[in-house]
XYZ file of C-alpha atoms in Angstrom:
606
model
C 6.288 -9.021 25.310
C 8.451 -11.261 22.942
C 10.224 -9.166 19.935
C 7.876 -9.705 17.046
C 9.504 -10.787 13.736
C 8.597 -8.388 10.992
C 7.253 -10.377 7.920
C 7.677 -8.492 4.376
C 7.209 -8.890 0.792
C 9.462 -7.601 -1.832
C 7.912 -5.699 -4.437
C 11.110 -4.600 -6.275
C 9.991 -7.006 -9.162
C 6.513 -5.717 -9.952
C 5.280 -2.651 -7.775
C 8.581 -1.506 -8.167
C 9.159 -1.508 -11.897
C 5.993 -0.157 -12.102
C 6.840 2.877 -9.607
C 9.377 3.415 -11.307
C 9.901 2.900 -15.008
C 6.555 2.365 -15.963
C 6.747 -1.486 -15.508
C 8.573 -1.728 -18.668
C 11.150 -4.009 -18.302
C 12.677 -7.255 -19.828
C 12.438 -10.298 -17.824
C 16.220 -11.736 -19.075
C 17.560 -8.499 -17.338
C 15.543 -8.752 -14.080
C 15.438 -13.066 -13.481
C 18.952 -12.744 -12.232
C 18.598 -10.720 -9.679
C 15.506 -12.607 -8.204
C 17.713 -15.547 -8.014
C 19.906 -13.310 -5.983
C 17.236 -12.107 -3.679
C 16.223 -16.094 -3.541
C 19.448 -17.278 -2.663
C 19.924 -13.999 -0.001
C 16.849 -15.518 2.091
C 13.891 -13.732 0.452
C 10.540 -16.245 0.364
C 7.916 -13.652 -0.607
C 7.456 -12.244 -4.118
C 5.207 -10.053 -5.682
C 5.942 -11.429 -9.223
C 3.036 -10.330 -11.690
C -0.262 -8.919 -12.193
C -1.425 -5.131 -12.096
C 0.550 -2.958 -15.033
C 3.265 -5.616 -15.324
C 0.744 -8.142 -16.969
C -0.449 -5.139 -19.676
C 2.997 -4.355 -19.900
C 4.692 -7.252 -20.930
C 2.743 -7.278 -24.195
C 2.235 -3.361 -24.730
C 6.017 -2.297 -23.934
C 8.416 -5.481 -23.703
C 7.291 -7.683 -26.737
C 7.175 -10.355 -24.238
C 4.302 -12.793 -22.720
C 3.445 -12.146 -19.179
C 2.275 -15.760 -18.397
C 6.047 -16.774 -19.826
C 7.417 -14.517 -17.685
C 5.183 -15.572 -14.493
C 6.904 -19.503 -15.542
C 10.523 -18.182 -15.557
C 9.858 -16.449 -12.075
C 8.320 -19.542 -10.906
C 11.739 -21.646 -12.029
C 14.193 -18.361 -10.270
C 12.172 -18.552 -7.123
C 10.654 -22.225 -6.490
C 9.803 -22.305 -2.729
C 8.943 -18.347 -2.590
C 4.693 -17.271 -2.123
C 4.949 -15.711 -5.382
C 1.874 -13.209 -4.885
C 0.065 -11.282 -7.960
C -2.027 -7.875 -7.771
C -5.386 -8.040 -8.938
C -8.435 -4.942 -9.353
C -11.529 -6.979 -8.256
C -13.508 -7.113 -11.397
C -10.820 -5.371 -13.629
C -8.124 -8.021 -12.721
C -5.415 -7.230 -14.708
C -6.465 -4.537 -17.002
C -8.673 -0.724 -16.849
C -11.676 -2.229 -17.980
C -13.765 -4.683 -15.940
C -14.385 -8.150 -16.753
C -17.383 -10.484 -17.140
C -17.738 -13.199 -14.960
C -15.927 -16.170 -16.902
C -12.927 -13.648 -17.588
C -12.809 -13.507 -13.582
C -12.604 -17.016 -13.393
C -10.180 -17.413 -15.618
C -7.798 -15.221 -14.322
C -7.615 -16.902 -11.081
C -7.178 -20.016 -12.596
C -4.510 -19.693 -15.507
C -2.739 -17.454 -13.090
C -2.708 -20.681 -10.780
C -1.050 -22.387 -13.795
C 1.587 -20.593 -14.341
C 2.659 -20.723 -10.862
C 1.219 -18.011 -8.921
C 0.510 -18.997 -5.442
C -1.478 -15.571 -3.744
C -3.633 -13.096 -5.204
C -4.068 -9.532 -3.635
C -7.015 -8.478 -4.723
C -8.720 -4.899 -4.251
C -11.545 -2.642 -5.384
C -10.569 0.942 -5.793
C -13.770 2.117 -5.054
C -14.176 -0.015 -1.667
C -17.264 -1.405 -3.049
C -17.977 -4.836 -1.644
C -19.883 -6.101 -4.581
C -16.385 -5.489 -6.828
C -14.683 -8.279 -4.107
C -17.255 -11.420 -3.702
C -16.593 -13.025 -7.022
C -13.259 -12.584 -8.029
C -12.357 -13.252 -4.464
C -14.048 -16.646 -4.470
C -12.488 -17.548 -7.910
C -9.190 -16.884 -6.053
C -9.755 -19.318 -3.555
C -11.358 -21.451 -5.414
C -8.591 -21.963 -7.430
C -6.280 -22.692 -4.528
C -4.819 -19.549 -4.268
C -4.061 -17.387 -1.222
C -6.355 -14.927 -1.290
C -5.060 -11.517 0.414
C -8.401 -9.297 0.192
C -7.417 -5.386 0.399
C -9.088 -1.887 1.551
C -7.491 0.716 -0.060
C -6.653 3.966 1.536
C -5.505 7.402 0.727
C -5.570 11.000 2.511
C -8.056 13.125 0.958
C -6.465 16.080 -0.281
C -6.390 19.427 2.252
C -9.342 21.569 2.344
C -11.807 18.573 1.299
C -14.488 17.573 3.659
C -14.527 13.276 4.510
C -17.872 13.155 4.551
C -17.017 10.453 6.712
C -14.918 8.631 4.389
C -11.078 7.863 4.678
C -11.010 7.754 8.348
C -9.800 4.888 10.841
C -13.604 4.186 11.304
C -14.577 4.245 7.228
C -11.530 1.633 6.741
C -12.954 -0.502 9.735
C -16.373 -0.555 8.103
C -15.301 -1.783 4.943
C -13.534 -4.480 6.597
C -16.475 -5.288 8.268
C -18.533 -5.500 4.998
C -15.905 -7.683 3.816
C -15.878 -9.981 6.486
C -20.019 -9.908 6.676
C -20.313 -10.591 3.001
C -18.532 -13.920 3.342
C -15.794 -13.546 1.310
C -13.199 -16.258 1.534
C -9.834 -14.474 2.419
C -6.754 -15.254 3.845
C -4.623 -12.827 4.422
C -6.099 -9.004 4.936
C -4.062 -5.914 3.309
C -4.308 -2.276 3.633
C -3.523 -0.591 0.417
C -2.526 3.000 0.238
C -0.826 3.312 -3.251
C -0.665 7.240 -3.234
C 1.445 7.001 0.249
C -0.813 10.118 1.380
C -2.722 8.835 4.674
C -1.145 9.820 7.752
C 0.795 7.918 10.793
C -1.890 8.674 12.890
C -4.547 7.027 10.511
C -2.495 3.936 9.664
C -2.047 3.194 13.747
C -5.593 3.632 14.203
C -6.653 1.818 11.158
C -4.552 -1.186 12.241
C -6.015 -1.458 15.767
C -9.453 -1.144 14.657
C -8.645 -3.721 12.142
C -6.790 -5.946 14.333
C -9.854 -5.948 17.007
C -12.038 -7.046 14.366
C -9.853 -10.006 13.139
C -8.525 -11.577 16.383
C -5.015 -12.379 16.627
C -4.874 -15.075 13.846
C -5.175 -12.896 10.388
C -2.317 -12.169 9.077
C -2.693 -8.030 8.444
C -0.231 -6.513 5.740
C 0.235 -2.739 5.269
C 1.123 -1.167 2.063
C 2.419 2.093 1.332
C 4.884 4.314 -1.062
C 7.202 7.098 -0.116
C 6.181 9.269 -2.744
C 4.443 12.188 -0.140
C 7.558 11.389 2.203
C 5.946 9.629 4.728
C 6.292 6.128 4.229
C 8.975 4.914 7.050
C 7.033 6.829 9.295
C 3.618 5.154 8.204
C 5.310 1.393 8.526
C 6.384 2.108 11.750
C 2.579 3.348 12.514
C 1.320 0.483 11.104
C 3.621 -2.006 13.312
C 3.270 -0.501 16.332
C -1.251 -0.660 15.430
C -0.900 -4.361 14.999
C -0.086 -5.057 11.600
C 2.381 -8.331 11.079
C 4.186 -7.551 7.882
C 5.198 -4.716 5.732
C 5.586 -4.453 1.848
C 9.562 -3.420 0.887
C 11.404 -3.017 -2.117
C 15.143 -2.877 -3.238
C 17.338 0.000 -4.891
C 17.123 1.280 -7.485
C 13.515 0.721 -7.464
C 12.951 1.375 -3.765
C 12.099 4.857 -1.955
C 10.795 7.960 -4.008
C 7.442 6.591 -5.640
C 7.820 3.529 -4.606
C 7.976 1.083 -1.279
C 10.536 2.103 1.533
C 13.442 -0.214 0.869
C 14.332 -3.279 2.637
C 17.862 -2.058 4.082
C 16.029 1.575 5.229
C 13.237 -0.469 7.036
C 16.032 -2.799 8.843
C 17.688 0.421 9.937
C 14.120 1.556 11.493
C 13.970 -1.034 13.554
C 17.707 -1.526 14.115
C 18.418 -2.071 18.107
C 14.075 -1.805 18.508
C 12.795 -3.631 21.599
C 9.597 -4.825 19.475
C 9.679 -5.292 16.065
C 12.737 -6.615 14.036
C 13.555 -9.131 11.001
C 15.282 -12.234 10.948
C 17.259 -11.763 7.664
C 21.357 -11.980 6.602
C 21.699 -8.117 6.199
C 25.016 -8.738 4.619
C 23.339 -11.027 2.229
C 20.158 -8.432 1.755
C 22.542 -5.833 0.668
C 24.698 -8.266 -2.326
C 21.808 -8.883 -3.757
C 20.201 -4.799 -4.113
C 24.082 -4.663 -5.726
C 23.365 -7.304 -8.136
C 20.090 -5.514 -8.527
C 21.039 -1.864 -8.751
C 23.649 -3.294 -11.503
C 21.234 -5.055 -14.004
C 18.933 -2.271 -13.777
C 22.085 0.334 -14.625
C 20.956 -0.071 -18.387
C 17.620 1.379 -17.712
C 16.557 5.231 -17.500
C 15.355 6.197 -13.957
C 12.805 8.935 -14.335
C 14.066 11.974 -12.251
C 10.390 11.967 -11.138
C 10.731 8.794 -9.698
C 13.470 8.921 -7.121
C 12.323 11.914 -5.227
C 9.938 12.596 -2.557
C 6.881 15.040 -3.329
C 5.495 16.363 -0.652
C 3.015 18.418 -2.867
C 1.532 15.490 -3.580
C -0.937 15.199 -0.571
C -3.079 17.974 -2.621
C -3.109 15.703 -5.484
C -2.713 12.061 -4.423
C -0.920 10.697 -7.468
C -0.494 6.940 -6.447
C 3.464 5.913 -7.489
C 2.370 3.487 -9.777
C 0.307 5.461 -11.903
C 2.351 8.481 -11.634
C 5.400 6.949 -13.247
C 3.518 5.379 -15.774
C 1.804 8.636 -16.774
C 5.068 10.413 -16.924
C 6.288 7.779 -19.543
C 3.482 7.894 -21.005
C 3.563 11.732 -21.736
C 6.861 11.248 -22.728
C 6.144 8.943 -25.143
C 3.416 11.333 -26.778
C 5.688 14.870 -26.309
C 3.404 16.218 -23.398
C 5.550 16.320 -20.963
C 5.400 19.873 -20.350
C 1.838 19.451 -19.176
C 2.741 17.177 -16.636
C 2.633 19.805 -13.477
C -0.830 21.085 -14.496
C -2.341 17.433 -14.720
C -1.239 17.036 -11.342
C -2.811 20.681 -10.373
C -6.510 19.610 -11.745
C -5.925 15.715 -10.201
C -7.447 17.898 -7.285
C -10.976 18.854 -8.633
C -10.870 15.146 -10.147
C -10.938 14.110 -6.472
C -12.872 16.333 -4.926
C -15.970 16.325 -7.041
C -15.416 12.410 -8.404
C -16.980 10.354 -5.579
C -13.833 10.266 -3.371
C -12.432 6.771 -5.265
C -9.409 5.419 -3.790
C -6.788 7.043 -6.102
C -5.570 3.820 -7.259
C -5.661 1.810 -10.649
C -8.288 2.123 -12.291
C -9.695 4.960 -10.803
C -6.368 6.869 -10.010
C -5.902 6.572 -14.169
C -9.684 7.760 -14.597
C -8.566 10.955 -12.273
C -5.379 11.144 -14.833
C -6.818 10.920 -17.531
C -9.795 13.450 -16.575
C -7.283 15.844 -15.844
C -5.257 15.866 -18.570
C -8.739 16.687 -20.591
C -8.882 19.425 -18.481
C -5.392 20.594 -19.542
C -6.010 19.797 -23.302
C -9.112 20.995 -23.595
C -10.703 23.284 -20.705
C -12.383 22.279 -17.623
C -14.959 19.759 -18.082
C -15.303 20.748 -21.803
C -14.692 16.862 -22.345
C -14.843 13.566 -20.309
C -12.589 10.879 -20.168
C -14.826 7.939 -20.739
C -13.719 6.087 -17.572
C -14.085 8.732 -15.474
C -17.418 9.355 -16.962
C -18.599 5.432 -16.537
C -17.549 5.863 -12.629
C -19.292 9.071 -12.369
C -22.366 7.152 -13.548
C -21.847 4.073 -11.330
C -20.280 1.679 -14.096
C -17.539 0.897 -12.066
C -19.543 -0.004 -8.965
C -20.524 2.933 -5.971
C -18.083 5.617 -5.246
C -17.785 6.109 -1.267
C -19.622 9.132 -1.824
C -22.393 10.261 -4.519
C -20.316 12.584 -7.158
C -21.402 16.217 -7.153
C -24.388 16.208 -9.229
C -23.907 18.850 -11.696
C -20.512 16.906 -12.752
C -23.067 13.779 -13.365
C -25.565 15.903 -15.185
C -22.486 16.977 -17.398
C -20.951 13.455 -17.741
C -24.515 12.325 -18.846
C -24.891 14.711 -21.502
C -21.447 14.122 -22.726
C -21.760 10.252 -23.012
C -25.242 10.639 -24.871
C -23.753 12.604 -27.826
C -21.813 9.721 -28.789
C -23.245 6.386 -30.362
C -20.183 4.737 -28.867
C -20.585 5.865 -25.458
C -24.502 6.456 -25.480
C -25.158 3.380 -23.776
C -23.268 4.210 -20.602
C -25.044 7.475 -20.710
C -27.230 7.230 -18.013
C -26.575 6.604 -14.374
C -27.198 3.251 -12.988
C -26.899 1.258 -9.964
C -26.521 -2.292 -11.297
C -23.629 -3.723 -10.092
C -20.471 -4.216 -12.166
C -20.897 -7.714 -12.904
C -24.717 -7.616 -13.866
C -23.735 -5.304 -16.376
C -20.753 -6.858 -18.025
C -22.418 -10.415 -17.811
C -25.351 -8.715 -20.229
C -22.632 -7.307 -22.317
C -22.566 -8.247 -26.029
C -19.114 -6.819 -26.079
C -17.809 -8.580 -23.240
C -16.985 -12.214 -22.277
C -14.588 -15.324 -23.530
C -16.828 -15.933 -26.752
C -16.030 -12.202 -27.364
C -12.186 -12.634 -27.140
C -12.333 -16.505 -28.752
C -14.195 -14.707 -31.744
C -10.642 -12.165 -32.000
C -8.744 -14.785 -32.125
C -10.761 -16.749 -34.714
C -10.781 -13.673 -36.964
C -7.060 -13.375 -36.297
C -6.085 -16.737 -37.224
C -4.589 -17.379 -33.627
C -5.354 -20.278 -31.679
C -7.810 -20.559 -29.112
C -6.149 -21.533 -25.705
C -7.340 -20.389 -22.366
C -4.217 -17.878 -21.992
C -4.818 -16.635 -25.825
C -8.453 -15.905 -24.797
C -7.499 -14.086 -21.827
C -4.979 -12.005 -23.146
C -7.490 -11.224 -25.625
C -10.184 -10.077 -23.677
C -7.695 -8.037 -21.135
C -5.360 -6.419 -23.559
C -7.706 -6.292 -27.041
C -6.217 -4.991 -30.147
C -2.786 -4.826 -28.545
C -2.694 -8.417 -27.482
C -3.741 -9.415 -31.042
C -1.075 -7.678 -32.460
C 1.803 -8.941 -30.048
C 0.196 -12.646 -30.466
C 0.448 -12.210 -34.127
C 3.964 -11.062 -34.305
C 5.383 -10.399 -30.934
C 8.843 -8.692 -32.590
C 6.123 -6.201 -34.512
C 4.719 -5.242 -31.151
C 5.833 -1.850 -29.447
C 9.230 -1.602 -27.409
C 8.371 0.965 -24.918
C 11.313 0.648 -22.996
C 13.703 3.293 -21.877
C 17.013 2.737 -21.654
C 19.400 4.957 -20.270
C 21.805 5.706 -23.126
C 19.136 6.821 -25.183
C 18.108 9.705 -22.826
C 21.195 11.784 -23.521
C 20.925 11.314 -27.050
C 17.537 12.594 -27.115
C 18.070 15.457 -24.893
C 21.081 16.153 -27.375
C 19.268 16.592 -30.027
C 20.135 13.953 -32.230
C 17.060 12.726 -32.988
C 15.110 14.801 -35.721
C 11.141 15.313 -35.995
C 10.317 14.827 -40.061
C 6.525 16.443 -40.902
C 5.647 15.113 -44.070
C 1.590 15.612 -45.844
C 1.291 16.867 -42.275
C 2.465 13.182 -40.414
C 5.010 13.940 -38.015
C 8.214 11.121 -37.929
C 10.564 11.298 -35.015
C 13.893 10.017 -36.558
C 17.122 8.370 -34.574
C 19.745 7.561 -36.776
C 21.765 5.308 -34.877
C 24.246 3.887 -37.747
C 24.965 0.812 -39.234
C 22.208 0.999 -41.399
C 19.821 1.242 -38.517
C 17.419 3.808 -37.172
C 14.238 4.192 -34.936
C 11.648 6.120 -36.407
C 8.175 6.797 -34.066
C 9.845 4.445 -31.598
C 10.315 1.382 -34.098
C 13.261 -0.102 -34.953
C 13.803 -0.305 -38.541
C 16.301 -0.869 -41.510
C 17.822 2.211 -43.882
C 19.348 2.640 -46.860
C 20.759 5.933 -47.545
C 22.042 6.726 -51.035
C 23.198 10.023 -52.913
C 21.147 11.858 -55.728
C 17.500 11.522 -55.622
C 15.838 8.666 -57.424
C 12.537 9.136 -58.879
C 9.768 7.927 -56.170
C 5.928 7.211 -57.075
C 3.752 10.068 -55.534
C 1.842 9.681 -52.583
C -2.087 9.579 -53.266
C -3.758 13.158 -53.276
C -6.013 14.101 -50.846
C -9.481 14.598 -52.279
C -10.038 18.006 -53.352
C -11.626 20.322 -51.611
C -11.697 17.386 -48.845
C -12.237 18.602 -45.107
C -9.234 17.396 -42.895
C -9.453 15.405 -39.976
C -6.658 16.318 -37.552
C -5.257 14.354 -34.163
C -6.598 16.354 -31.599
C -4.245 15.173 -28.990
C -0.863 13.564 -29.048
C -1.193 9.676 -29.109
C -0.789 6.087 -30.907
C -3.178 4.910 -33.453
C -5.054 1.676 -31.881
C -7.339 0.959 -34.453
C -9.237 2.214 -38.349
C -12.576 1.315 -38.266
C -13.436 3.174 -41.581
C -12.592 1.848 -44.865
C -10.867 3.959 -46.981
C -13.048 5.379 -49.921
C -16.390 4.324 -48.129
C -19.302 7.001 -47.179
C -19.297 8.401 -43.660
C -21.873 10.761 -42.156
C -21.438 12.913 -39.491
C -20.621 11.420 -36.461
C -19.421 8.072 -37.165
C -16.120 6.677 -35.761
C -13.293 6.849 -37.942
C -10.468 5.915 -35.883
C -9.362 5.352 -32.345
C -6.217 6.276 -30.600
C -4.820 5.814 -27.560
C -4.242 8.596 -25.361
C -2.463 8.261 -21.891
C -3.918 4.230 -21.989
C -7.833 5.849 -22.674
C -9.296 5.016 -25.963
C -10.150 8.498 -27.351
C -12.233 7.784 -30.734
C -11.742 10.328 -33.704
C -15.254 10.770 -35.498
C -15.947 12.447 -39.308
C -16.992 16.098 -38.857
C -19.253 15.759 -41.785
C -20.555 13.367 -44.362
C -18.942 12.539 -47.457
C -16.380 9.703 -48.793
C -13.372 9.148 -45.959
C -9.621 8.373 -47.157
C -7.429 7.759 -44.053
C -4.015 8.717 -44.074
C -2.509 6.170 -40.925
C -2.201 3.030 -39.805
C -2.543 1.165 -36.571
C 0.321 1.604 -33.954
C 1.428 4.941 -35.903
C 2.327 7.767 -33.268
C 0.718 10.987 -33.902
C 1.188 15.059 -33.006
C -1.636 17.057 -31.881
C -2.623 18.273 -35.455
C -1.364 15.901 -37.837
C -3.764 14.906 -40.858
C -5.321 11.678 -39.460
C -8.250 11.625 -42.629
C -9.928 13.274 -45.071
C -13.397 13.617 -46.162
C -14.609 14.613 -49.179
């Protein structure tokens, strides 16, 4: 048999960023490395989508569409691929039919040539329309079957086996979904080499010899290279590989590592110039030297097989834990994931389901086991994201239903449903292009297709960016700032129950709660107006957990009833409403984008 040339996609500039630095990186810092990798002969890149869409607006003060345009200029003849989450496209929340169609059209317009399209529940209904839209937009559709290893000690109930994955692929084929390639995606790196080998064998038998099969995994659990070798021997045509420093650990195996693993192999090899690849990696390492690389992203974690946290979610979550001074909860959160998976229906731990698992795990840590439900996790249990591979624990479903029914905001999602996600979303008056257009009009912003999609997928944070990108959050973490924080040069000042994290940078510059500000200090104390006093005898409303104020929904001085929403916090990418504990007149003491700590006073009801 002739030696087979292994094709590969370079994931360094999308999954690499997500898996190592939580997708928080500026395009001006990495685009020169894209050009260098292109000059080295790489012609297939992951160039956006996934968390790299929202992160541009949430953390980088950049427009994701502009970044995609610039990527195309840096790699003019390459296949530029993005990642889409089926009906969720590039957000944690599922979208209506018109937004799914607009997603494909806009990504095509801005230089992309392929879209990898997956559903975390492997519900084929969530891939039908999204796949059709990708095809109709003139893009290559790489349809996905998602994989993971169930934690030890859990009965698989016929799921997450080679037979199960082959069955999912057969359903995709029988549904008539148009596709150009097939990918098997293991975001947590917890599948075994034996499972991978047998899955590839079964897929090749179903697809014949002409359809390209791609395999994607992570090194998180330490067996990424072993699984890649098993995939090739089972019939895969291509692999996802990354470049240092965005490789290994929570990310994909490195290009050079895999080249070395196949060096001298009689059956498989690469056709690139390894000297040029190494030069490109050196360029990339130098470019990324300014960024803080979390230690948990650089290491293999054998215990992750008990709590399958994907590489892309692991570091995104630890970045948010650091943002909210909750990193001490990390180990407990990982441990709690075991039961979130065990009882939650065996959805694959990949976005958004991985985030639902993590959000519920942190709720279990903060509030007690199953005392409070993350809305996304509860909706998944109740069927609002599609059909889980197995039925969730019935007692947990009952508890989630009762929890959702307690809130007027969640009551509409409190009963189990068997409707498809698109049926639900197309009938939802809070979703769709018309809603996004009104958000733009209310904010006085231009109504363009790009802005409509930004508003639909990023909501208030997208509007905040579009109003003034310079006032959007800057969440990139740089290497030179980490030692300062560790050395205690920052201080926390608490005034009237509100905490302010202050770092003095010098020359009239400081960072307050993560935002750069100018300041002026003078000797002596000058008279200043007193802050408005809280209503006498009022009941304080305090932050239940650390987070960021996403929006304030109650007006100061207005009458409010017990249970009414006062504001919404953003906690670990999860909208967390704060409601009134009593009737009265409300005085809100925080604003949108403010960071708050547990126990900070948010409002007073008098």
